[in-house]
Coordinates of C-alpha atoms and ligand atoms in Angstrom, one line a residue:
X1 CA 51.5 22.6 19.6
X2 CA 50.3 25.8 20.4
X3 CA 47.1 26.8 22.3
X4 CA 44.1 28.2 20.4
X5 CA 44.7 31.7 21.5
X6 CA 48.5 32.4 20.9
X7 CA 47.4 30.9 17.2
X8 CA 45.3 33.7 17.4
X9 CA 47.3 36.1 18.2
X10 CA 50.0 35.1 16.4
X11 CA 47.7 35.7 12.9
X12 CA 46.9 39.0 14.3
X13 CA 51.1 39.8 15.0
X14 CA 51.6 38.4 11.4
X15 CA 49.5 40.8 10.1
X16 CA 51.5 43.8 11.7
X17 CA 55.0 42.8 12.7
X18 CA 57.8 40.6 11.0
X19 CA 56.7 37.3 11.2
X20 CA 54.9 38.0 13.8
X21 CA 58.1 38.8 16.4
X22 CA 60.2 41.1 17.6
X23 CA 63.4 39.2 17.4
X24 CA 63.1 35.8 14.6
X25 CA 63.7 33.2 16.7
X26 CA 60.4 33.4 18.7
X27 CA 58.9 32.0 15.8
X28 CA 59.7 29.1 16.4
X29 CA 60.3 28.6 12.4
X30 CA 63.5 26.0 13.0
X31 CA 61.2 23.4 14.9
X32 CA 58.4 23.8 12.8
X33 CA 55.9 24.9 15.1
X34 CA 53.9 27.8 16.6
X35 CA 55.4 30.1 19.3
X36 CA 52.9 30.0 22.5
X37 CA 52.7 33.9 23.2
X38 CA 53.6 34.5 26.5
X39 CA 50.6 36.3 29.5
X40 CA 53.1 36.1 32.7
X41 CA 56.2 34.8 34.5
X42 CA 57.2 33.9 37.6
X43 CA 59.9 32.0 39.4
X44 CA 60.5 28.8 37.0
X45 CA 57.6 29.2 34.9
X46 CA 56.0 30.8 31.8
X47 CA 52.1 31.4 31.4
X48 CA 50.7 30.9 28.0
X49 CA 47.7 33.0 26.3
X50 CA 45.2 31.0 27.4
X51 CA 47.2 30.0 31.5
X52 CA 49.1 26.9 30.4
X53 CA 52.2 26.7 32.7
X54 CA 55.5 25.8 31.0
X55 CA 59.0 25.3 32.8
X56 CA 61.2 27.5 31.3
X57 CA 64.3 26.8 30.3
X58 CA 65.0 30.0 28.0
X59 CA 64.5 32.6 31.1
X60 CA 63.9 36.0 28.2
X61 CA 67.5 33.8 26.2
X62 CA 69.5 34.0 29.8
X63 CA 69.1 37.3 32.1
X64 CA 66.5 35.2 34.0
X65 CA 68.9 34.2 36.3
X66 CA 66.9 34.1 39.7
X67 CA 63.5 33.4 37.7
X68 CA 60.8 35.5 36.5
X69 CA 59.3 38.0 38.7
X70 CA 62.0 38.3 41.7
X71 CA 60.4 40.1 44.4
X72 CA 63.1 42.1 45.6
X73 CA 64.1 42.7 41.4
X74 CA 60.5 44.1 40.7
X75 CA 60.1 46.0 43.9
X76 CA 63.5 48.0 42.6
X77 CA 61.9 48.2 39.4
X78 CA 58.7 50.0 40.5
X79 CA 60.2 52.4 43.2
X80 CA 63.0 53.4 40.7
X81 CA 59.8 54.3 37.9
X82 CA 58.4 56.8 40.6
X83 CA 61.6 58.9 40.3
X84 CA 61.4 59.4 37.1
X85 CA 61.8 56.6 34.4
X86 CA 64.5 58.6 32.1
X87 CA 66.7 62.3 32.7
X88 CA 69.1 62.2 29.9
X89 CA 71.4 63.5 32.6
X90 CA 74.3 61.3 34.7
X91 CA 73.2 59.6 38.3
X92 CA 74.7 58.1 41.1
X93 CA 73.1 55.0 39.9
X94 CA 74.9 54.9 37.2
X95 CA 78.1 55.7 39.2
X96 CA 77.5 52.4 41.6
X97 CA 76.4 50.3 38.6
X98 CA 79.7 51.0 36.9
X99 CA 81.3 50.7 40.7
X100 CA 79.5 47.3 41.1
X101 CA 80.3 45.1 37.3
X102 CA 84.1 46.7 37.9
X103 CA 84.6 45.5 41.3
X104 CA 83.5 41.6 39.9
X105 CA 85.4 41.7 36.4
X106 CA 88.7 42.6 37.3
X107 CA 89.5 43.2 33.9
X108 CA 87.0 46.3 33.7
X109 CA 89.1 49.3 34.7
X110 CA 86.1 51.5 33.4
X111 CA 83.2 50.8 31.4
X112 CA 79.6 52.2 29.2
X113 CA 76.7 51.0 30.0
X114 CA 74.3 51.0 27.0
X115 CA 70.8 49.4 26.3
X116 CA 71.8 46.0 24.4
X117 CA 73.8 43.3 24.1
X118 CA 74.7 44.3 19.8
X119 CA 75.0 47.8 21.3
X120 CA 78.1 46.3 23.3
X121 CA 79.9 44.8 20.6
X122 CA 79.0 47.5 17.8
X123 CA 80.9 50.0 20.2
X124 CA 83.4 47.2 22.1
X125 CA 84.6 47.1 18.5
X126 CA 84.4 50.9 17.4
X127 CA 87.2 51.4 20.2
X128 CA 89.2 48.9 19.3
X129 CA 89.5 50.5 15.8
X130 CA 89.8 53.8 16.8
X131 CA 92.2 52.5 19.7
X132 CA 94.5 50.1 17.0
X133 CA 94.2 52.5 13.9
X134 CA 93.6 49.3 12.4
X135 CA 90.1 47.5 10.4
X136 CA 90.6 43.9 10.6
X137 CA 89.2 42.1 12.9
X138 CA 88.3 38.5 13.9
X139 CA 85.5 35.9 14.9
X140 CA 85.1 33.0 15.1
X141 CA 82.1 30.7 13.0
X142 CA 79.1 30.4 14.7
X143 CA 79.8 33.1 17.3
X144 CA 76.9 35.8 17.7
X145 CA 78.0 38.8 18.7
X146 CA 74.8 40.8 17.5
X147 CA 73.2 42.1 14.5
X148 CA 75.8 45.0 13.5
X149 CA 76.9 44.8 9.6
X150 CA 80.7 43.7 10.2
X151 CA 79.2 41.2 12.3
X152 CA 76.4 39.3 11.0
X153 CA 79.2 37.4 9.3
X154 CA 79.0 33.7 10.2
X155 CA 77.1 34.3 13.3
X156 CA 75.3 31.8 15.2
X157 CA 71.7 31.4 16.3
X158 CA 68.9 32.6 14.3
X159 CA 71.2 33.2 11.8
X160 CA 72.7 30.0 11.8
X161 CA 68.9 28.8 12.4
X162 CA 67.7 30.3 8.7
X163 CA 70.3 29.8 7.0
X164 CA 71.7 33.3 7.0
X165 CA 74.9 34.2 8.2
X166 CA 75.7 36.5 5.8
X167 CA 72.4 38.7 6.0
X168 CA 71.2 40.3 2.7
X169 CA 71.4 43.9 3.7
X170 CA 75.2 44.1 4.3
X171 CA 77.5 45.6 2.2
X172 CA 79.9 43.1 1.0
X173 CA 82.4 45.7 1.7
X174 CA 81.8 45.8 5.5
X175 CA 81.8 42.2 5.6
X176 CA 85.0 41.8 4.0
X177 CA 86.1 43.5 7.2
X178 CA 85.6 40.2 9.0
X179 CA 87.6 37.7 9.3
X180 CA 86.4 34.2 10.5
X181 CA 88.3 31.4 11.4
X182 CA 86.9 28.1 13.1
X183 CA 85.8 28.0 17.0
X184 CA 88.5 26.2 18.5
X185 CA 91.1 25.9 16.0
X186 CA 94.7 27.7 18.1
X187 CA 96.8 26.7 14.8
X188 CA 94.3 28.7 12.3
X189 CA 94.5 31.6 14.4
X190 CA 98.3 31.9 14.7
X191 CA 98.4 30.9 10.9
X192 CA 96.4 34.1 10.5
X193 CA 98.0 36.2 12.6
X194 CA 101.3 35.4 11.6
X195 CA 100.1 36.6 7.9
X196 CA 98.2 39.9 9.0
X197 CA 99.1 40.2 11.9
X198 CA 99.2 43.9 11.5
X199 CA 96.1 44.9 10.6
X200 CA 93.7 42.7 13.1
X201 CA 92.3 45.4 15.1
X202 CA 90.4 43.0 17.8
X203 CA 89.7 39.5 18.1
X204 CA 86.4 38.6 19.7
X205 CA 85.0 35.8 20.8
X206 CA 82.3 34.2 23.2
X207 CA 84.2 32.6 26.0
X208 CA 81.9 29.9 25.5
X209 CA 80.2 29.8 22.8
X210 CA 75.9 29.8 23.5
X211 CA 74.9 30.6 20.3
X212 CA 75.6 27.3 18.7
X213 CA 74.3 25.8 21.5
X214 CA 77.0 25.3 24.2
X215 CA 80.8 24.3 22.9
X216 CA 83.3 25.1 25.8
X217 CA 86.4 26.4 24.8
X218 CA 89.4 23.4 24.7
X219 CA 92.5 23.9 26.9
X220 CA 94.3 27.0 25.5
X221 CA 91.9 28.9 23.2
X222 CA 91.7 31.5 25.0
X223 CA 94.6 32.2 27.0
X224 CA 96.0 32.2 22.6
X225 CA 93.6 34.9 22.0
X226 CA 94.6 37.1 24.3
X227 CA 98.5 36.2 23.5
X228 CA 98.4 36.8 20.0
X229 CA 96.7 39.7 20.7
X230 CA 98.6 41.3 23.1
X231 CA 101.8 40.2 20.8
X232 CA 100.2 42.0 17.4
X233 CA 99.2 44.6 19.1
X234 CA 95.3 44.0 19.1
X235 CA 93.0 44.2 21.3
X236 CA 91.0 41.1 22.7
X237 CA 87.5 40.7 23.6
X238 CA 85.7 39.2 25.8
X239 CA 81.7 39.0 24.4
X240 CA 80.2 37.5 27.8
X241 CA 76.8 38.8 27.2
X242 CA 76.0 35.6 27.8
X243 CA 78.4 34.2 30.2
X244 CA 78.9 37.2 31.8
X245 CA 77.4 36.5 35.7
X246 CA 76.3 33.1 34.2
X247 CA 79.0 31.1 34.3
X248 CA 80.7 32.6 37.6
X249 CA 79.4 35.9 38.8
X250 CA 82.5 37.6 37.3
X251 CA 81.9 35.4 34.1
X252 CA 84.3 33.2 32.0
X253 CA 86.9 35.5 32.3
X254 CA 86.7 34.7 36.3
X255 CA 86.5 30.5 35.5
X256 CA 89.4 30.4 33.5
X257 CA 91.5 33.1 35.3
X258 CA 91.9 35.0 32.2
X259 CA 92.1 39.3 31.5
X260 CA 91.2 40.1 27.8
X261 CA 91.1 43.7 27.2
X262 CA 87.8 44.6 26.4
X263 CA 85.0 42.5 27.7
X264 CA 81.3 43.2 26.3
X265 CA 78.4 42.2 28.7
X266 CA 74.1 42.3 28.6
X267 CA 71.6 39.7 29.6
X268 CA 72.0 39.2 33.3
X269 CA 74.1 42.6 33.8
X270 CA 71.1 44.1 32.8
X271 CA 68.3 42.4 35.9
X272 CA 66.1 41.4 32.8
X273 CA 66.0 45.4 31.6
X274 CA 67.6 46.9 28.5
X275 CA 70.4 47.5 29.7
X276 CA 74.0 46.2 28.9
X277 CA 77.8 47.8 28.7
X278 CA 81.6 47.5 27.7
X279 CA 84.5 47.8 29.0
X280 CA 88.0 47.4 30.0
X281 CA 91.7 48.5 29.6
X282 CA 91.7 52.3 30.9
X283 CA 93.5 53.0 28.1
X284 CA 91.2 51.7 25.6
X285 CA 88.3 53.3 27.2
X286 CA 89.5 56.5 27.6
X287 CA 89.4 56.7 24.0
X288 CA 85.7 57.4 24.0
X289 CA 84.2 60.3 23.1
X290 CA 84.0 63.1 25.3
X291 CA 87.2 62.0 26.6
X292 CA 88.8 60.6 23.5
X293 CA 87.7 60.6 19.5
X294 CA 85.8 57.2 19.5
X295 CA 82.2 58.2 19.5
X296 CA 79.4 56.5 21.2
X297 CA 76.4 57.8 22.5
X298 CA 72.6 56.9 23.9
X299 CA 69.4 58.5 24.9
X300 CA 68.1 55.9 27.8
X301 CA 71.6 54.6 28.4
X302 CA 72.4 53.9 31.8
X303 CA 68.5 54.2 31.9
X304 CA 67.6 54.8 36.1
X305 CA 65.2 52.4 36.6
X306 CA 66.9 49.3 34.5
X307 CA 70.0 50.3 36.5
X308 CA 67.8 49.3 39.5
X309 CA 66.8 46.2 38.5
X310 CA 70.3 45.0 37.7
X311 CA 71.7 46.0 41.1
X312 CA 68.8 44.3 42.6
X313 CA 70.0 41.0 40.9
X314 CA 73.7 41.2 41.2
X315 CA 72.9 42.0 44.8
X316 CA 72.0 38.7 45.1
X317 CA 74.2 36.4 43.7
X318 CA 76.9 35.2 45.2
X319 CA 78.3 31.7 45.5
X320 CA 75.1 29.7 46.9
X321 CA 73.2 30.8 43.7
X322 CA 76.6 29.3 41.2
X323 CA 76.6 25.9 43.5
X324 CA 72.9 25.5 43.3
X325 CA 72.8 26.5 39.0
X326 CA 76.1 24.2 39.1
X327 CA 74.3 21.0 41.2
X328 CA 70.7 21.3 38.9
X329 CA 72.8 21.7 35.7
X330 CA 75.0 18.5 36.5
X331 CA 71.7 16.7 37.7
X332 CA 70.1 17.6 33.9
X333 CA 73.2 16.9 32.2
X334 CA 73.4 13.7 34.1
X335 CA 69.9 12.5 33.2
X336 CA 69.5 14.3 29.8
X337 CA 72.4 11.6 28.9
X338 CA 70.7 8.9 30.6
X339 CA 67.5 9.1 28.8
X340 CA 69.4 9.0 25.1
X341 CA 70.8 6.0 26.6
X342 CA 67.8 3.9 27.3
X343 CA 65.4 5.0 24.6
X344 CA 69.1 4.5 21.6
X345 CA 69.2 8.2 20.6
X346 CA 72.6 10.0 19.8
X347 CA 73.1 13.0 21.2
X348 CA 75.8 15.0 23.0
X349 CA 74.8 16.7 25.5
X350 CA 77.4 19.6 26.7
X351 CA 77.1 22.0 29.5
X352 CA 79.1 25.0 31.5
X353 CA 77.7 26.0 34.8
X354 CA 73.5 26.2 34.1
X355 CA 73.8 26.9 30.2
X356 CA 73.7 22.8 28.6
X357 CA 72.6 21.8 25.1
X358 CA 71.5 18.5 23.7
X359 CA 73.2 18.0 20.3
X360 CA 71.4 15.6 18.3
X361 CA 74.6 14.3 17.0
X362 CA 76.7 11.9 18.7
X363 CA 79.6 14.3 18.9
X364 CA 81.8 16.1 20.6
X365 CA 80.7 19.7 19.2
X366 CA 84.1 21.4 19.1
X367 CA 83.1 23.8 16.6
X368 CA 80.2 25.2 13.5
X369 CA 81.4 22.5 11.7
X370 CA 80.1 19.8 14.3
X371 CA 77.2 21.5 15.7
X372 CA 75.7 21.6 12.3
X373 CA 75.9 17.7 11.9
X374 CA 72.6 17.8 14.5
X375 CA 69.5 16.5 13.1
X376 CA 67.1 19.3 13.1
X377 CA 64.4 17.5 12.3
X378 CA 64.6 14.7 15.4
X379 CA 65.3 17.8 17.6
X380 CA 62.2 19.6 16.4
X381 CA 59.6 16.5 16.9
X382 CA 61.5 16.4 20.3
X383 CA 60.9 20.4 21.2
X384 CA 57.2 19.7 19.9
X385 CA 56.7 17.3 22.4
X386 CA 58.6 18.5 25.1
X387 CA 56.7 21.7 24.4
X388 CA 53.5 19.8 24.7
X389 CA 54.5 18.0 28.7
X390 CA 55.0 21.6 29.4
X391 CA 58.6 21.9 29.2
X392 CA 59.6 25.3 27.6
X393 CA 62.6 24.9 25.9
X394 CA 64.4 27.0 23.2
X395 CA 62.9 27.1 20.0
X396 CA 66.5 25.6 17.9
X397 CA 68.9 23.5 18.0
X398 CA 71.2 25.3 18.1
X399 CA 70.7 27.8 21.4
X400 CA 71.7 27.3 25.1
X401 CA 68.9 26.2 27.2
X402 CA 69.2 28.3 31.2
X403 CA 68.3 27.4 34.4
X404 CA 67.8 29.4 36.3
X405 CA 68.0 29.4 40.8
X406 CA 64.6 29.3 41.0
X407 CA 64.8 25.8 39.8
X408 CA 64.4 22.4 42.0
X409 CA 65.4 19.1 42.1
X410 CA 62.4 18.1 41.7
X411 CA 61.1 20.4 38.5
X412 CA 64.3 19.1 37.5
X413 CA 64.0 16.0 37.4
X414 CA 60.1 16.1 36.4
X415 CA 61.6 17.4 33.1
X416 CA 64.2 15.0 32.0
X417 CA 61.4 12.5 33.0
X418 CA 59.6 14.1 30.0
X419 CA 62.3 14.1 28.0
X420 CA 62.6 10.6 28.2
X421 CA 59.0 10.4 26.7
X422 CA 59.9 13.2 24.4
X423 CA 62.6 11.2 22.6
X424 CA 60.3 8.3 22.1
X425 CA 58.6 10.3 20.2
X426 CA 61.1 12.3 18.1
X427 CA 62.6 8.8 17.2
X428 CA 59.3 7.8 16.2
X429 CA 58.5 9.1 12.7
Ligands
LIG501 C1 72.3 38.3 23.4 C2 73.8 38.2 22.5 C3 74.7 39.0 21.9 C4 73.2 40.8 21.6 O1 72.9 40.4 22.7 P1 71.2 41.7 22.8 O2 70.9 42.3 23.8 O3 70.2 40.6 22.2 O4 71.2 42.5 21.1 C5 75.4 39.5 21.5 N1 76.4 38.7 21.8 C6 76.5 37.3 22.7 C7 77.1 36.2 23.3 C8 75.2 37.5 23.1 O5 74.3 35.5 23.6

């Protein structure tokens, strides 16, 4: 239940903004609740409109890996803003940013900065189509790659939660160019390439899915994507907007030791500002304008304030941060699993590093079909009970929760205890 001030703000917001929110999942529709309006945030905590404190497991949907309002990041933003907030001309900062990203992701030889993950995925697909001269793309059910028309086909999270996997307003002809397959299904992918390999421009994948809840790739799945693309002259695209610098400093490709042709980045790589990137093999990136015929542009691309925030954040992502996140993630996973067992609730906790989902189904969840077996009503009740205990968990069964480096053992343990009580509340009705 949200506070009276938030209820009042929501009523005002609903008159001027569709659903009162600027991104659908923020509306809490799928958990049957009302959103808390946030007034400020610090470290692992969010503060509601009425000042109530919540332990945050959303982290702005991923970027806040160091916790909110990290002093170094805030300082970088302030000092950059004093030099002007946008020039629409090249800067040294952008070069340093590109060099930094390339140093973290060995598969990236050249990159472009853009302003959102949606833009990064859209541009990467255009680059792949321009490079190959082919039109079809392959994506996996439940993976979300932003809201570009041709990617809003069987997409996860918001689309999944609202039961409109194919959005109104997307032309049928546009969606036709997108072929979808079940996640983790290597035989289906092989079959598709055998039948239509010469038409496929790209395969785009979340190397760990976050957008139907956390679903890790099975052994050999990512390798099969890269190998089949190579064999058939298609471009492999890892959409690491969520996993990039989250599951490891160099993303899932570092963890798995794989080099895709192109990579999409956003969220963490943007330091909590509207900044994202796509990049990869030089021969593909050289097709981008003004070097090549593939057009892509942006008034605020590589914005100096955003890039400064990103650099301050990326600089602080050392091995110690990922060790801590792994430790906290394992602690939360074990605690949630134990609480479910104690309370006799069938759940399946899936985690990679500091990305975690508790599916209200026995699992395991290996693909979209498994994920939608979850008892979302029960999840909704659990979510509400968590919120009333000061625990801000993603307001959808099909989202990843995120831990930040500003969380600690005591905070995690308090969350585990609250989760146990919330489970009792969730199974009562
Ligand atoms: C969040 C996300 C996007 C979209 O990024 P926006 O910045 O919200 O446009 C794309 N792909 C994945 C995997 C994401 O998690």
